[in-house]
mmCIF file with all atom_site columns, C-alpha atoms in Angstrom:
data_model
loop_
_atom_site.group_PDB
_atom_site.id
_atom_site.type_symbol
_atom_site.label_atom_id
_atom_site.label_alt_id
_atom_site.label_comp_id
_atom_site.label_asym_id
_atom_site.label_entity_id
_atom_site.label_seq_id
_atom_site.pdbx_PDB_ins_code
_atom_site.Cartn_x
_atom_site.Cartn_y
_atom_site.Cartn_z
_atom_site.occupancy
_atom_site.B_iso_or_equiv
_atom_site.pdbx_formal_charge
_atom_site.auth_seq_id
_atom_site.auth_comp_id
_atom_site.auth_asym_id
_atom_site.auth_atom_id
_atom_site.pdbx_PDB_model_num
ATOM 1   C CA . MET Y 1 1   ? -10.275 6.135  -26.417 1.00 46.00 ? 26  MET Y CA 1
ATOM 2   C CA . PRO Y 1 2   ? -13.887 4.941  -25.998 1.00 45.00 ? 27  PRO Y CA 1
ATOM 3   C CA . THR Y 1 3   ? -16.393 7.437  -24.657 1.00 48.00 ? 28  THR Y CA 1
ATOM 4   C CA . PRO Y 1 4   ? -17.395 6.499  -21.105 1.00 46.00 ? 29  PRO Y CA 1
ATOM 5   C CA . THR Y 1 5   ? -21.058 5.782  -20.481 1.00 44.00 ? 30  THR Y CA 1
ATOM 6   C CA . PRO Y 1 6   ? -22.778 8.171  -18.051 1.00 48.00 ? 31  PRO Y CA 1
ATOM 7   C CA . ALA Y 1 7   ? -22.938 5.498  -15.340 1.00 48.00 ? 32  ALA Y CA 1
ATOM 8   C CA . SER Y 1 8   ? -19.223 4.737  -15.547 1.00 56.00 ? 33  SER Y CA 1
ATOM 9   C CA . ALA Y 1 9   ? -17.852 8.144  -16.483 1.00 63.00 ? 34  ALA Y CA 1
ATOM 10  C CA . PRO Y 1 10  ? -15.046 9.320  -14.169 1.00 73.00 ? 35  PRO Y CA 1
ATOM 11  C CA . ARG Y 1 11  ? -15.866 12.352 -12.047 1.00 94.00 ? 36  ARG Y CA 1
ATOM 12  C CA . LEU Y 1 12  ? -12.428 13.111 -10.592 1.00 97.00 ? 37  LEU Y CA 1
ATOM 13  C CA . ALA Y 1 13  ? -8.984  13.092 -12.217 1.00 98.00 ? 38  ALA Y CA 1
ATOM 14  C CA . TRP Y 1 14  ? -5.735  12.602 -10.313 1.00 98.00 ? 39  TRP Y CA 1
ATOM 15  C CA . LEU Y 1 15  ? -2.538  14.017 -11.804 1.00 98.00 ? 40  LEU Y CA 1
ATOM 16  C CA . PHE Y 1 16  ? 0.512   12.575 -10.058 1.00 98.00 ? 41  PHE Y CA 1
ATOM 17  C CA . ASP Y 1 17  ? 4.007   14.002 -10.083 1.00 98.00 ? 42  ASP Y CA 1
ATOM 18  C CA . ILE Y 1 18  ? 6.703   11.285 -10.025 1.00 98.00 ? 43  ILE Y CA 1
ATOM 19  C CA . ASP Y 1 19  ? 9.980   12.369 -8.384  1.00 97.00 ? 44  ASP Y CA 1
ATOM 20  C CA . GLY Y 1 20  ? 9.654   13.165 -4.697  1.00 97.00 ? 45  GLY Y CA 1
ATOM 21  C CA . THR Y 1 21  ? 5.980   12.214 -4.744  1.00 98.00 ? 46  THR Y CA 1
ATOM 22  C CA . ILE Y 1 22  ? 5.810   8.583  -5.867  1.00 98.00 ? 47  ILE Y CA 1
ATOM 23  C CA . LEU Y 1 23  ? 9.479   7.646  -5.788  1.00 98.00 ? 48  LEU Y CA 1
ATOM 24  C CA . ILE Y 1 24  ? 13.065  8.797  -5.528  1.00 97.00 ? 49  ILE Y CA 1
ATOM 25  C CA . THR Y 1 25  ? 15.953  7.677  -7.725  1.00 98.00 ? 50  THR Y CA 1
ATOM 26  C CA . GLU Y 1 26  ? 18.725  8.520  -5.242  1.00 97.00 ? 51  GLU Y CA 1
ATOM 27  C CA . GLY Y 1 27  ? 20.511  10.745 -7.729  1.00 97.00 ? 52  GLY Y CA 1
ATOM 28  C CA . ALA Y 1 28  ? 20.263  8.450  -10.746 1.00 98.00 ? 53  ALA Y CA 1
ATOM 29  C CA . SER Y 1 29  ? 18.633  11.083 -12.965 1.00 98.00 ? 54  SER Y CA 1
ATOM 30  C CA . ARG Y 1 30  ? 21.361  13.658 -12.405 1.00 98.00 ? 55  ARG Y CA 1
ATOM 31  C CA . GLN Y 1 31  ? 24.029  11.012 -12.877 1.00 98.00 ? 56  GLN Y CA 1
ATOM 32  C CA . ALA Y 1 32  ? 22.463  9.863  -16.161 1.00 98.00 ? 57  ALA Y CA 1
ATOM 33  C CA . PHE Y 1 33  ? 22.581  13.404 -17.546 1.00 98.00 ? 58  PHE Y CA 1
ATOM 34  C CA . SER Y 1 34  ? 26.141  13.784 -16.316 1.00 98.00 ? 59  SER Y CA 1
ATOM 35  C CA . GLU Y 1 35  ? 27.370  10.547 -17.847 1.00 98.00 ? 60  GLU Y CA 1
ATOM 36  C CA . ALA Y 1 36  ? 25.667  11.326 -21.153 1.00 98.00 ? 61  ALA Y CA 1
ATOM 37  C CA . LEU Y 1 37  ? 27.490  14.670 -21.193 1.00 98.00 ? 62  LEU Y CA 1
ATOM 38  C CA . LEU Y 1 38  ? 30.782  12.891 -20.653 1.00 98.00 ? 63  LEU Y CA 1
ATOM 39  C CA . GLU Y 1 39  ? 30.097  10.203 -23.236 1.00 98.00 ? 64  GLU Y CA 1
ATOM 40  C CA . ARG Y 1 40  ? 28.931  12.491 -26.017 1.00 97.00 ? 65  ARG Y CA 1
ATOM 41  C CA . TYR Y 1 41  ? 31.025  15.624 -25.408 1.00 97.00 ? 66  TYR Y CA 1
ATOM 42  C CA . GLY Y 1 42  ? 33.899  14.568 -23.185 1.00 98.00 ? 67  GLY Y CA 1
ATOM 43  C CA . LEU Y 1 43  ? 32.787  16.974 -20.459 1.00 98.00 ? 68  LEU Y CA 1
ATOM 44  C CA . LYS Y 1 44  ? 33.093  15.852 -16.855 1.00 98.00 ? 69  LYS Y CA 1
ATOM 45  C CA . ASP Y 1 45  ? 30.507  17.643 -14.716 1.00 98.00 ? 70  ASP Y CA 1
ATOM 46  C CA . ASP Y 1 46  ? 28.472  16.278 -11.801 1.00 98.00 ? 71  ASP Y CA 1
ATOM 47  C CA . LEU Y 1 47  ? 25.802  18.931 -12.550 1.00 98.00 ? 72  LEU Y CA 1
ATOM 48  C CA . LYS Y 1 48  ? 25.275  19.624 -8.857  1.00 97.00 ? 73  LYS Y CA 1
ATOM 49  C CA . ASP Y 1 49  ? 24.771  23.321 -9.615  1.00 97.00 ? 74  ASP Y CA 1
ATOM 50  C CA . ILE Y 1 50  ? 21.885  22.547 -11.994 1.00 97.00 ? 75  ILE Y CA 1
ATOM 51  C CA . ARG Y 1 51  ? 18.450  22.501 -10.402 1.00 95.00 ? 76  ARG Y CA 1
ATOM 52  C CA . PHE Y 1 52  ? 16.499  19.339 -11.259 1.00 95.00 ? 77  PHE Y CA 1
ATOM 53  C CA . ASP Y 1 53  ? 13.600  19.111 -8.811  1.00 91.00 ? 78  ASP Y CA 1
ATOM 54  C CA . GLY Y 1 54  ? 10.199  20.310 -9.996  1.00 89.00 ? 79  GLY Y CA 1
ATOM 55  C CA . ARG Y 1 55  ? 11.360  21.302 -13.467 1.00 93.00 ? 80  ARG Y CA 1
ATOM 56  C CA . THR Y 1 56  ? 10.853  19.853 -16.923 1.00 96.00 ? 81  THR Y CA 1
ATOM 57  C CA . GLU Y 1 57  ? 13.780  17.870 -18.249 1.00 97.00 ? 82  GLU Y CA 1
ATOM 58  C CA . PRO Y 1 58  ? 14.051  19.934 -21.459 1.00 97.00 ? 83  PRO Y CA 1
ATOM 59  C CA . LEU Y 1 59  ? 14.556  23.038 -19.291 1.00 96.00 ? 84  LEU Y CA 1
ATOM 60  C CA . ILE Y 1 60  ? 17.185  21.170 -17.290 1.00 97.00 ? 85  ILE Y CA 1
ATOM 61  C CA . LEU Y 1 61  ? 18.951  20.282 -20.528 1.00 98.00 ? 86  LEU Y CA 1
ATOM 62  C CA . ASP Y 1 62  ? 18.776  23.920 -21.642 1.00 97.00 ? 87  ASP Y CA 1
ATOM 63  C CA . ASP Y 1 63  ? 20.644  24.908 -18.460 1.00 97.00 ? 88  ASP Y CA 1
ATOM 64  C CA . ILE Y 1 64  ? 23.295  22.249 -19.073 1.00 98.00 ? 89  ILE Y CA 1
ATOM 65  C CA . LEU Y 1 65  ? 23.818  23.407 -22.656 1.00 98.00 ? 90  LEU Y CA 1
ATOM 66  C CA . ALA Y 1 66  ? 24.021  27.058 -21.607 1.00 98.00 ? 91  ALA Y CA 1
ATOM 67  C CA . LYS Y 1 67  ? 26.549  26.277 -18.874 1.00 98.00 ? 92  LYS Y CA 1
ATOM 68  C CA . HIS Y 1 68  ? 28.893  24.592 -21.349 1.00 98.00 ? 93  HIS Y CA 1
ATOM 69  C CA . GLY Y 1 69  ? 28.172  26.742 -24.407 1.00 97.00 ? 94  GLY Y CA 1
ATOM 70  C CA . LEU Y 1 70  ? 26.812  23.791 -26.357 1.00 97.00 ? 95  LEU Y CA 1
ATOM 71  C CA . HIS Y 1 71  ? 24.371  23.841 -29.253 1.00 95.00 ? 96  HIS Y CA 1
ATOM 72  C CA . PHE Y 1 72  ? 22.792  20.828 -30.903 1.00 96.00 ? 97  PHE Y CA 1
ATOM 73  C CA . SER Y 1 73  ? 23.112  20.215 -34.618 1.00 93.00 ? 98  SER Y CA 1
ATOM 74  C CA . ASN Y 1 74  ? 20.769  18.007 -36.628 1.00 90.00 ? 99  ASN Y CA 1
ATOM 75  C CA . GLY Y 1 75  ? 20.047  14.780 -34.792 1.00 92.00 ? 100 GLY Y CA 1
ATOM 76  C CA . GLU Y 1 76  ? 22.281  15.562 -31.823 1.00 96.00 ? 101 GLU Y CA 1
ATOM 77  C CA . GLU Y 1 77  ? 19.475  16.306 -29.387 1.00 97.00 ? 102 GLU Y CA 1
ATOM 78  C CA . ALA Y 1 78  ? 17.727  12.979 -29.983 1.00 97.00 ? 103 ALA Y CA 1
ATOM 79  C CA . ALA Y 1 79  ? 21.067  11.191 -29.678 1.00 97.00 ? 104 ALA Y CA 1
ATOM 80  C CA . TYR Y 1 80  ? 21.808  12.922 -26.363 1.00 98.00 ? 105 TYR Y CA 1
ATOM 81  C CA . TRP Y 1 81  ? 18.403  11.979 -24.943 1.00 98.00 ? 106 TRP Y CA 1
ATOM 82  C CA . ASN Y 1 82  ? 18.852  8.368  -26.007 1.00 98.00 ? 107 ASN Y CA 1
ATOM 83  C CA . THR Y 1 83  ? 22.224  8.330  -24.257 1.00 98.00 ? 108 THR Y CA 1
ATOM 84  C CA . VAL Y 1 84  ? 20.629  9.724  -21.091 1.00 98.00 ? 109 VAL Y CA 1
ATOM 85  C CA . PHE Y 1 85  ? 17.959  7.018  -21.228 1.00 98.00 ? 110 PHE Y CA 1
ATOM 86  C CA . ASP Y 1 86  ? 20.539  4.287  -21.782 1.00 98.00 ? 111 ASP Y CA 1
ATOM 87  C CA . HIS Y 1 87  ? 22.491  5.414  -18.716 1.00 98.00 ? 112 HIS Y CA 1
ATOM 88  C CA . MET Y 1 88  ? 19.296  5.693  -16.675 1.00 98.00 ? 113 MET Y CA 1
ATOM 89  C CA . ARG Y 1 89  ? 18.326  2.104  -17.467 1.00 98.00 ? 114 ARG Y CA 1
ATOM 90  C CA . ARG Y 1 90  ? 21.734  0.980  -16.252 1.00 98.00 ? 115 ARG Y CA 1
ATOM 91  C CA . LEU Y 1 91  ? 21.832  3.178  -13.162 1.00 98.00 ? 116 LEU Y CA 1
ATOM 92  C CA . LEU Y 1 92  ? 18.301  2.701  -11.831 1.00 98.00 ? 117 LEU Y CA 1
ATOM 93  C CA . ARG Y 1 93  ? 18.569  -0.937 -10.885 1.00 97.00 ? 118 ARG Y CA 1
ATOM 94  C CA . PRO Y 1 94  ? 18.075  -2.546 -7.479  1.00 97.00 ? 119 PRO Y CA 1
ATOM 95  C CA . PRO Y 1 95  ? 18.951  -1.637 -4.851  1.00 97.00 ? 120 PRO Y CA 1
ATOM 96  C CA . ARG Y 1 96  ? 19.040  1.962  -6.082  1.00 98.00 ? 121 ARG Y CA 1
ATOM 97  C CA . GLY Y 1 97  ? 15.891  4.029  -5.712  1.00 98.00 ? 122 GLY Y CA 1
ATOM 98  C CA . ARG Y 1 98  ? 12.794  3.457  -3.642  1.00 97.00 ? 123 ARG Y CA 1
ATOM 99  C CA . LEU Y 1 99  ? 9.070   4.022  -3.601  1.00 98.00 ? 124 LEU Y CA 1
ATOM 100 C CA . LEU Y 1 100 ? 8.007   6.604  -1.074  1.00 98.00 ? 125 LEU Y CA 1
ATOM 101 C CA . ASP Y 1 101 ? 5.985   5.358  1.878   1.00 96.00 ? 126 ASP Y CA 1
ATOM 102 C CA . GLY Y 1 102 ? 2.307   4.991  1.070   1.00 97.00 ? 127 GLY Y CA 1
ATOM 103 C CA . ALA Y 1 103 ? 2.595   5.869  -2.612  1.00 98.00 ? 128 ALA Y CA 1
ATOM 104 C CA . GLU Y 1 104 ? 1.755   2.466  -4.059  1.00 98.00 ? 129 GLU Y CA 1
ATOM 105 C CA . ALA Y 1 105 ? -1.050  1.907  -1.566  1.00 97.00 ? 130 ALA Y CA 1
ATOM 106 C CA . LEU Y 1 106 ? -2.556  5.265  -2.520  1.00 98.00 ? 131 LEU Y CA 1
ATOM 107 C CA . ILE Y 1 107 ? -2.348  4.375  -6.218  1.00 98.00 ? 132 ILE Y CA 1
ATOM 108 C CA . ASP Y 1 108 ? -4.188  1.133  -5.407  1.00 97.00 ? 133 ASP Y CA 1
ATOM 109 C CA . ARG Y 1 109 ? -6.887  3.009  -3.484  1.00 97.00 ? 134 ARG Y CA 1
ATOM 110 C CA . VAL Y 1 110 ? -7.397  5.577  -6.238  1.00 97.00 ? 135 VAL Y CA 1
ATOM 111 C CA . ALA Y 1 111 ? -7.535  2.855  -8.900  1.00 97.00 ? 136 ALA Y CA 1
ATOM 112 C CA . ALA Y 1 112 ? -10.250 1.052  -6.911  1.00 96.00 ? 137 ALA Y CA 1
ATOM 113 C CA . GLU Y 1 113 ? -12.621 4.007  -7.164  1.00 95.00 ? 138 GLU Y CA 1
ATOM 114 C CA . PRO Y 1 114 ? -14.761 3.624  -10.321 1.00 94.00 ? 139 PRO Y CA 1
ATOM 115 C CA . ALA Y 1 115 ? -15.513 7.352  -10.473 1.00 94.00 ? 140 ALA Y CA 1
ATOM 116 C CA . TRP Y 1 116 ? -11.836 8.338  -10.511 1.00 97.00 ? 141 TRP Y CA 1
ATOM 117 C CA . VAL Y 1 117 ? -9.226  8.322  -13.274 1.00 97.00 ? 142 VAL Y CA 1
ATOM 118 C CA . MET Y 1 118 ? -5.495  8.533  -12.654 1.00 98.00 ? 143 MET Y CA 1
ATOM 119 C CA . GLY Y 1 119 ? -2.725  10.043 -14.764 1.00 98.00 ? 144 GLY Y CA 1
ATOM 120 C CA . LEU Y 1 120 ? 0.724   11.601 -14.617 1.00 98.00 ? 145 LEU Y CA 1
ATOM 121 C CA . LEU Y 1 121 ? 1.765   15.240 -14.679 1.00 98.00 ? 146 LEU Y CA 1
ATOM 122 C CA . THR Y 1 122 ? 5.545   15.196 -14.708 1.00 98.00 ? 147 THR Y CA 1
ATOM 123 C CA . GLY Y 1 123 ? 8.516   17.131 -15.983 1.00 97.00 ? 148 GLY Y CA 1
ATOM 124 C CA . ASN Y 1 124 ? 10.124  13.839 -16.977 1.00 98.00 ? 149 ASN Y CA 1
ATOM 125 C CA . MET Y 1 125 ? 10.476  12.986 -20.625 1.00 98.00 ? 150 MET Y CA 1
ATOM 126 C CA . THR Y 1 126 ? 8.072   10.181 -21.557 1.00 98.00 ? 151 THR Y CA 1
ATOM 127 C CA . GLU Y 1 127 ? 10.826  7.566  -21.749 1.00 98.00 ? 152 GLU Y CA 1
ATOM 128 C CA . MET Y 1 128 ? 12.443  8.709  -18.501 1.00 98.00 ? 153 MET Y CA 1
ATOM 129 C CA . ALA Y 1 129 ? 9.089   8.435  -16.727 1.00 98.00 ? 154 ALA Y CA 1
ATOM 130 C CA . ARG Y 1 130 ? 8.624   4.936  -18.143 1.00 98.00 ? 155 ARG Y CA 1
ATOM 131 C CA . ILE Y 1 131 ? 12.069  3.840  -16.934 1.00 98.00 ? 156 ILE Y CA 1
ATOM 132 C CA . LYS Y 1 132 ? 11.428  5.126  -13.414 1.00 98.00 ? 157 LYS Y CA 1
ATOM 133 C CA . LEU Y 1 133 ? 7.962   3.629  -13.106 1.00 98.00 ? 158 LEU Y CA 1
ATOM 134 C CA . GLN Y 1 134 ? 9.022   0.329  -14.644 1.00 98.00 ? 159 GLN Y CA 1
ATOM 135 C CA . ARG Y 1 135 ? 11.725  -0.025 -11.989 1.00 98.00 ? 160 ARG Y CA 1
ATOM 136 C CA . PHE Y 1 136 ? 8.878   -0.378 -9.455  1.00 98.00 ? 161 PHE Y CA 1
ATOM 137 C CA . GLY Y 1 137 ? 6.278   -2.120 -11.612 1.00 98.00 ? 162 GLY Y CA 1
ATOM 138 C CA . LEU Y 1 138 ? 4.056   0.938  -11.920 1.00 98.00 ? 163 LEU Y CA 1
ATOM 139 C CA . GLU Y 1 139 ? 4.358   1.700  -15.630 1.00 96.00 ? 164 GLU Y CA 1
ATOM 140 C CA . SER Y 1 140 ? 0.858   0.428  -16.464 1.00 97.00 ? 165 SER Y CA 1
ATOM 141 C CA . ARG Y 1 141 ? -1.021  1.987  -13.557 1.00 98.00 ? 166 ARG Y CA 1
ATOM 142 C CA . PHE Y 1 142 ? -1.851  5.341  -15.162 1.00 98.00 ? 167 PHE Y CA 1
ATOM 143 C CA . ALA Y 1 143 ? -4.504  5.927  -17.823 1.00 97.00 ? 168 ALA Y CA 1
ATOM 144 C CA . PHE Y 1 144 ? -2.740  8.920  -19.375 1.00 97.00 ? 169 PHE Y CA 1
ATOM 145 C CA . GLY Y 1 145 ? 0.213   11.217 -18.911 1.00 98.00 ? 170 GLY Y CA 1
ATOM 146 C CA . SER Y 1 146 ? 1.557   14.681 -19.652 1.00 98.00 ? 171 SER Y CA 1
ATOM 147 C CA . TYR Y 1 147 ? 5.334   14.756 -20.008 1.00 98.00 ? 172 TYR Y CA 1
ATOM 148 C CA . GLY Y 1 148 ? 8.209   17.209 -20.105 1.00 97.00 ? 173 GLY Y CA 1
ATOM 149 C CA . GLU Y 1 149 ? 8.647   17.317 -23.889 1.00 98.00 ? 174 GLU Y CA 1
ATOM 150 C CA . GLU Y 1 150 ? 5.013   18.321 -24.434 1.00 97.00 ? 175 GLU Y CA 1
ATOM 151 C CA . ALA Y 1 151 ? 5.209   21.934 -23.209 1.00 95.00 ? 176 ALA Y CA 1
ATOM 152 C CA . GLU Y 1 152 ? 7.759   24.658 -22.512 1.00 88.00 ? 177 GLU Y CA 1
ATOM 153 C CA . ASP Y 1 153 ? 7.274   24.644 -18.713 1.00 94.00 ? 178 ASP Y CA 1
ATOM 154 C CA . ARG Y 1 154 ? 5.231   23.103 -15.913 1.00 95.00 ? 179 ARG Y CA 1
ATOM 155 C CA . ILE Y 1 155 ? 2.455   25.686 -16.130 1.00 97.00 ? 180 ILE Y CA 1
ATOM 156 C CA . ALA Y 1 156 ? 1.899   25.120 -19.846 1.00 97.00 ? 181 ALA Y CA 1
ATOM 157 C CA . LEU Y 1 157 ? 2.132   21.375 -19.232 1.00 98.00 ? 182 LEU Y CA 1
ATOM 158 C CA . ALA Y 1 158 ? -0.538  21.471 -16.518 1.00 98.00 ? 183 ALA Y CA 1
ATOM 159 C CA . LYS Y 1 159 ? -2.876  23.504 -18.705 1.00 98.00 ? 184 LYS Y CA 1
ATOM 160 C CA . ARG Y 1 160 ? -2.395  20.963 -21.477 1.00 98.00 ? 185 ARG Y CA 1
ATOM 161 C CA . ALA Y 1 161 ? -3.071  18.088 -19.089 1.00 98.00 ? 186 ALA Y CA 1
ATOM 162 C CA . VAL Y 1 162 ? -6.230  19.614 -17.663 1.00 98.00 ? 187 VAL Y CA 1
ATOM 163 C CA . SER Y 1 163 ? -7.508  20.456 -21.146 1.00 98.00 ? 188 SER Y CA 1
ATOM 164 C CA . GLY Y 1 164 ? -6.896  16.864 -22.183 1.00 97.00 ? 189 GLY Y CA 1
ATOM 165 C CA . VAL Y 1 165 ? -8.834  15.556 -19.180 1.00 97.00 ? 190 VAL Y CA 1
ATOM 166 C CA . ALA Y 1 166 ? -11.754 17.852 -20.017 1.00 97.00 ? 191 ALA Y CA 1
ATOM 167 C CA . ARG Y 1 167 ? -11.728 16.681 -23.627 1.00 97.00 ? 192 ARG Y CA 1
ATOM 168 C CA . GLU Y 1 168 ? -11.402 12.950 -22.951 1.00 96.00 ? 193 GLU Y CA 1
ATOM 169 C CA . TYR Y 1 169 ? -13.413 12.584 -19.741 1.00 96.00 ? 194 TYR Y CA 1
ATOM 170 C CA . GLU Y 1 170 ? -15.541 15.755 -19.502 1.00 96.00 ? 195 GLU Y CA 1
ATOM 171 C CA . ILE Y 1 171 ? -14.048 16.448 -16.083 1.00 97.00 ? 196 ILE Y CA 1
ATOM 172 C CA . PRO Y 1 172 ? -13.669 20.180 -15.322 1.00 97.00 ? 197 PRO Y CA 1
ATOM 173 C CA . PRO Y 1 173 ? -10.448 21.678 -13.931 1.00 97.00 ? 198 PRO Y CA 1
ATOM 174 C CA . ALA Y 1 174 ? -11.919 22.048 -10.433 1.00 97.00 ? 199 ALA Y CA 1
ATOM 175 C CA . ARG Y 1 175 ? -12.196 18.249 -10.238 1.00 97.00 ? 200 ARG Y CA 1
ATOM 176 C CA . CYS Y 1 176 ? -8.607  17.666 -11.301 1.00 98.00 ? 201 CYS Y CA 1
ATOM 177 C CA . VAL Y 1 177 ? -6.226  17.044 -8.396  1.00 98.00 ? 202 VAL Y CA 1
ATOM 178 C CA . VAL Y 1 178 ? -2.509  17.670 -8.873  1.00 98.00 ? 203 VAL Y CA 1
ATOM 179 C CA . ILE Y 1 179 ? -0.412  15.894 -6.255  1.00 98.00 ? 204 ILE Y CA 1
ATOM 180 C CA . GLY Y 1 180 ? 3.242   16.883 -5.934  1.00 97.00 ? 205 GLY Y CA 1
ATOM 181 C CA . ASP Y 1 181 ? 6.087   17.883 -3.650  1.00 97.00 ? 206 ASP Y CA 1
ATOM 182 C CA . THR Y 1 182 ? 7.310   21.313 -4.839  1.00 96.00 ? 207 THR Y CA 1
ATOM 183 C CA . GLU Y 1 183 ? 6.160   24.872 -5.377  1.00 97.00 ? 208 GLU Y CA 1
ATOM 184 C CA . TYR Y 1 184 ? 6.084   24.150 -9.103  1.00 96.00 ? 209 TYR Y CA 1
ATOM 185 C CA . ASP Y 1 185 ? 3.253   21.675 -8.583  1.00 97.00 ? 210 ASP Y CA 1
ATOM 186 C CA . VAL Y 1 186 ? 1.260   24.268 -6.654  1.00 98.00 ? 211 VAL Y CA 1
ATOM 187 C CA . ALA Y 1 187 ? 1.880   26.993 -9.234  1.00 98.00 ? 212 ALA Y CA 1
ATOM 188 C CA . CYS Y 1 188 ? 0.988   24.864 -12.233 1.00 98.00 ? 213 CYS Y CA 1
ATOM 189 C CA . ALA Y 1 189 ? -2.167  23.518 -10.611 1.00 98.00 ? 214 ALA Y CA 1
ATOM 190 C CA . ARG Y 1 190 ? -3.353  27.018 -9.745  1.00 98.00 ? 215 ARG Y CA 1
ATOM 191 C CA . ALA Y 1 191 ? -2.620  28.273 -13.251 1.00 98.00 ? 216 ALA Y CA 1
ATOM 192 C CA . ALA Y 1 192 ? -4.616  25.403 -14.745 1.00 98.00 ? 217 ALA Y CA 1
ATOM 193 C CA . GLY Y 1 193 ? -7.579  25.868 -12.407 1.00 98.00 ? 218 GLY Y CA 1
ATOM 194 C CA . ALA Y 1 194 ? -6.978  22.517 -10.696 1.00 98.00 ? 219 ALA Y CA 1
ATOM 195 C CA . ARG Y 1 195 ? -6.876  21.539 -7.044  1.00 98.00 ? 220 ARG Y CA 1
ATOM 196 C CA . VAL Y 1 196 ? -3.499  20.743 -5.503  1.00 98.00 ? 221 VAL Y CA 1
ATOM 197 C CA . VAL Y 1 197 ? -2.261  18.425 -2.769  1.00 98.00 ? 222 VAL Y CA 1
ATOM 198 C CA . SER Y 1 198 ? 1.251   19.062 -1.509  1.00 98.00 ? 223 SER Y CA 1
ATOM 199 C CA . VAL Y 1 199 ? 3.229   16.283 0.122   1.00 97.00 ? 224 VAL Y CA 1
ATOM 200 C CA . ALA Y 1 200 ? 6.436   16.953 2.056   1.00 97.00 ? 225 ALA Y CA 1
ATOM 201 C CA . THR Y 1 201 ? 8.277   13.866 0.824   1.00 97.00 ? 226 THR Y CA 1
ATOM 202 C CA . GLY Y 1 202 ? 10.661  15.586 -1.586  1.00 95.00 ? 227 GLY Y CA 1
ATOM 203 C CA . THR Y 1 203 ? 13.175  18.372 -1.115  1.00 93.00 ? 228 THR Y CA 1
ATOM 204 C CA . ARG Y 1 204 ? 10.706  20.892 0.334   1.00 96.00 ? 229 ARG Y CA 1
ATOM 205 C CA . THR Y 1 205 ? 9.794   20.988 4.003   1.00 97.00 ? 230 THR Y CA 1
ATOM 206 C CA . ARG Y 1 206 ? 6.276   21.200 5.336   1.00 97.00 ? 231 ARG Y CA 1
ATOM 207 C CA . PRO Y 1 207 ? 6.700   24.884 6.376   1.00 98.00 ? 232 PRO Y CA 1
ATOM 208 C CA . GLU Y 1 208 ? 7.989   25.725 2.889   1.00 98.00 ? 233 GLU Y CA 1
ATOM 209 C CA . LEU Y 1 209 ? 4.926   24.114 1.330   1.00 98.00 ? 234 LEU Y CA 1
ATOM 210 C CA . GLU Y 1 210 ? 2.494   25.472 3.903   1.00 98.00 ? 235 GLU Y CA 1
ATOM 211 C CA . VAL Y 1 211 ? 3.102   29.098 2.916   1.00 98.00 ? 236 VAL Y CA 1
ATOM 212 C CA . LEU Y 1 212 ? 1.997   28.213 -0.626  1.00 97.00 ? 237 LEU Y CA 1
ATOM 213 C CA . GLU Y 1 213 ? -1.483  27.388 0.706   1.00 98.00 ? 238 GLU Y CA 1
ATOM 214 C CA . PRO Y 1 214 ? -2.217  24.169 -1.194  1.00 98.00 ? 239 PRO Y CA 1
ATOM 215 C CA . ASP Y 1 215 ? -5.735  22.770 -0.891  1.00 97.00 ? 240 ASP Y CA 1
ATOM 216 C CA . LEU Y 1 216 ? -4.363  19.977 1.254   1.00 97.00 ? 241 LEU Y CA 1
ATOM 217 C CA . LEU Y 1 217 ? -0.923  19.489 2.829   1.00 97.00 ? 242 LEU Y CA 1
ATOM 218 C CA . LEU Y 1 218 ? 0.390   16.104 3.948   1.00 97.00 ? 243 LEU Y CA 1
ATOM 219 C CA . ASP Y 1 219 ? 3.615   15.030 5.603   1.00 97.00 ? 244 ASP Y CA 1
ATOM 220 C CA . ASP Y 1 220 ? 3.622   11.877 3.467   1.00 97.00 ? 245 ASP Y CA 1
ATOM 221 C CA . LEU Y 1 221 ? 1.220   9.409  1.847   1.00 97.00 ? 246 LEU Y CA 1
ATOM 222 C CA . ARG Y 1 222 ? 1.235   6.747  4.555   1.00 95.00 ? 247 ARG Y CA 1
ATOM 223 C CA . ASP Y 1 223 ? -2.196  7.693  5.909   1.00 91.00 ? 248 ASP Y CA 1
ATOM 224 C CA . ALA Y 1 224 ? -4.383  8.046  2.834   1.00 92.00 ? 249 ALA Y CA 1
ATOM 225 C CA . VAL Y 1 225 ? -7.682  8.410  4.710   1.00 93.00 ? 250 VAL Y CA 1
ATOM 226 C CA . PRO Y 1 226 ? -7.723  12.240 5.043   1.00 93.00 ? 251 PRO Y CA 1
ATOM 227 C CA . LEU Y 1 227 ? -6.708  12.616 1.401   1.00 96.00 ? 252 LEU Y CA 1
ATOM 228 C CA . LEU Y 1 228 ? -9.329  10.178 0.120   1.00 96.00 ? 253 LEU Y CA 1
ATOM 229 C CA . GLU Y 1 229 ? -12.085 11.705 2.238   1.00 95.00 ? 254 GLU Y CA 1
ATOM 230 C CA . TRP Y 1 230 ? -11.161 15.176 0.974   1.00 95.00 ? 255 TRP Y CA 1
ATOM 231 C CA . ALA Y 1 231 ? -11.150 13.942 -2.631  1.00 95.00 ? 256 ALA Y CA 1
ATOM 232 C CA . LYS Y 1 232 ? -14.543 12.273 -2.295  1.00 93.00 ? 257 LYS Y CA 1
ATOM 233 C CA . GLY Y 1 233 ? -15.931 15.608 -1.229  1.00 92.00 ? 258 GLY Y CA 1
ATOM 234 C CA . LEU Y 1 234 ? -14.845 17.098 -4.573  1.00 88.00 ? 259 LEU Y CA 1
ATOM 235 C CA . ALA Y 1 235 ? -16.447 14.432 -6.731  1.00 66.00 ? 260 ALA Y CA 1
#
């Protein structure tokens, strides 16, 4: 990656969560895991008792394996993931899934700011994130990403992401903004020394997010003006 010149160097980094923040898959992710379990192991399970939201996909898989007493042998884990991805490509096709209101417009507004850089901070595996974003034409909109397979949990992942931003762009943690829809986004941002914007567009209500005391709390992303004004004050 080329070193930015002082005049063009970004001064603020945005770290977007995907599910419940940018888009929803209407259950396609859970179904893809479920159908991969059936295809590879003959186990029929809708996985409705497994918590997906806000967590890294490797941790989700750990819960599935523990529930069924499964252990991977050589090559089996990669094969399972590839089966999940294959099912996800099939399942996440129109009309299934939707972008959340205001998300794409916000991405456009952030991208238009020369002093800002935009990336992903998501529990999705890299390929799963690509499949979801590609469904809506957003796969090329982010300069970098931190993904579920890169760390053991969201906190470690956020620390890795913020360290990477500091290394590549010389942006300190206090000018990194995590934007997400769960308590996990708040916790990982705090642990990494970043700012955090909570948006009540996922499975958590505004009161549930409010008690976590994020730096900024929004009902949704439809009105980007307060968020953008707040962010400009950081940079």
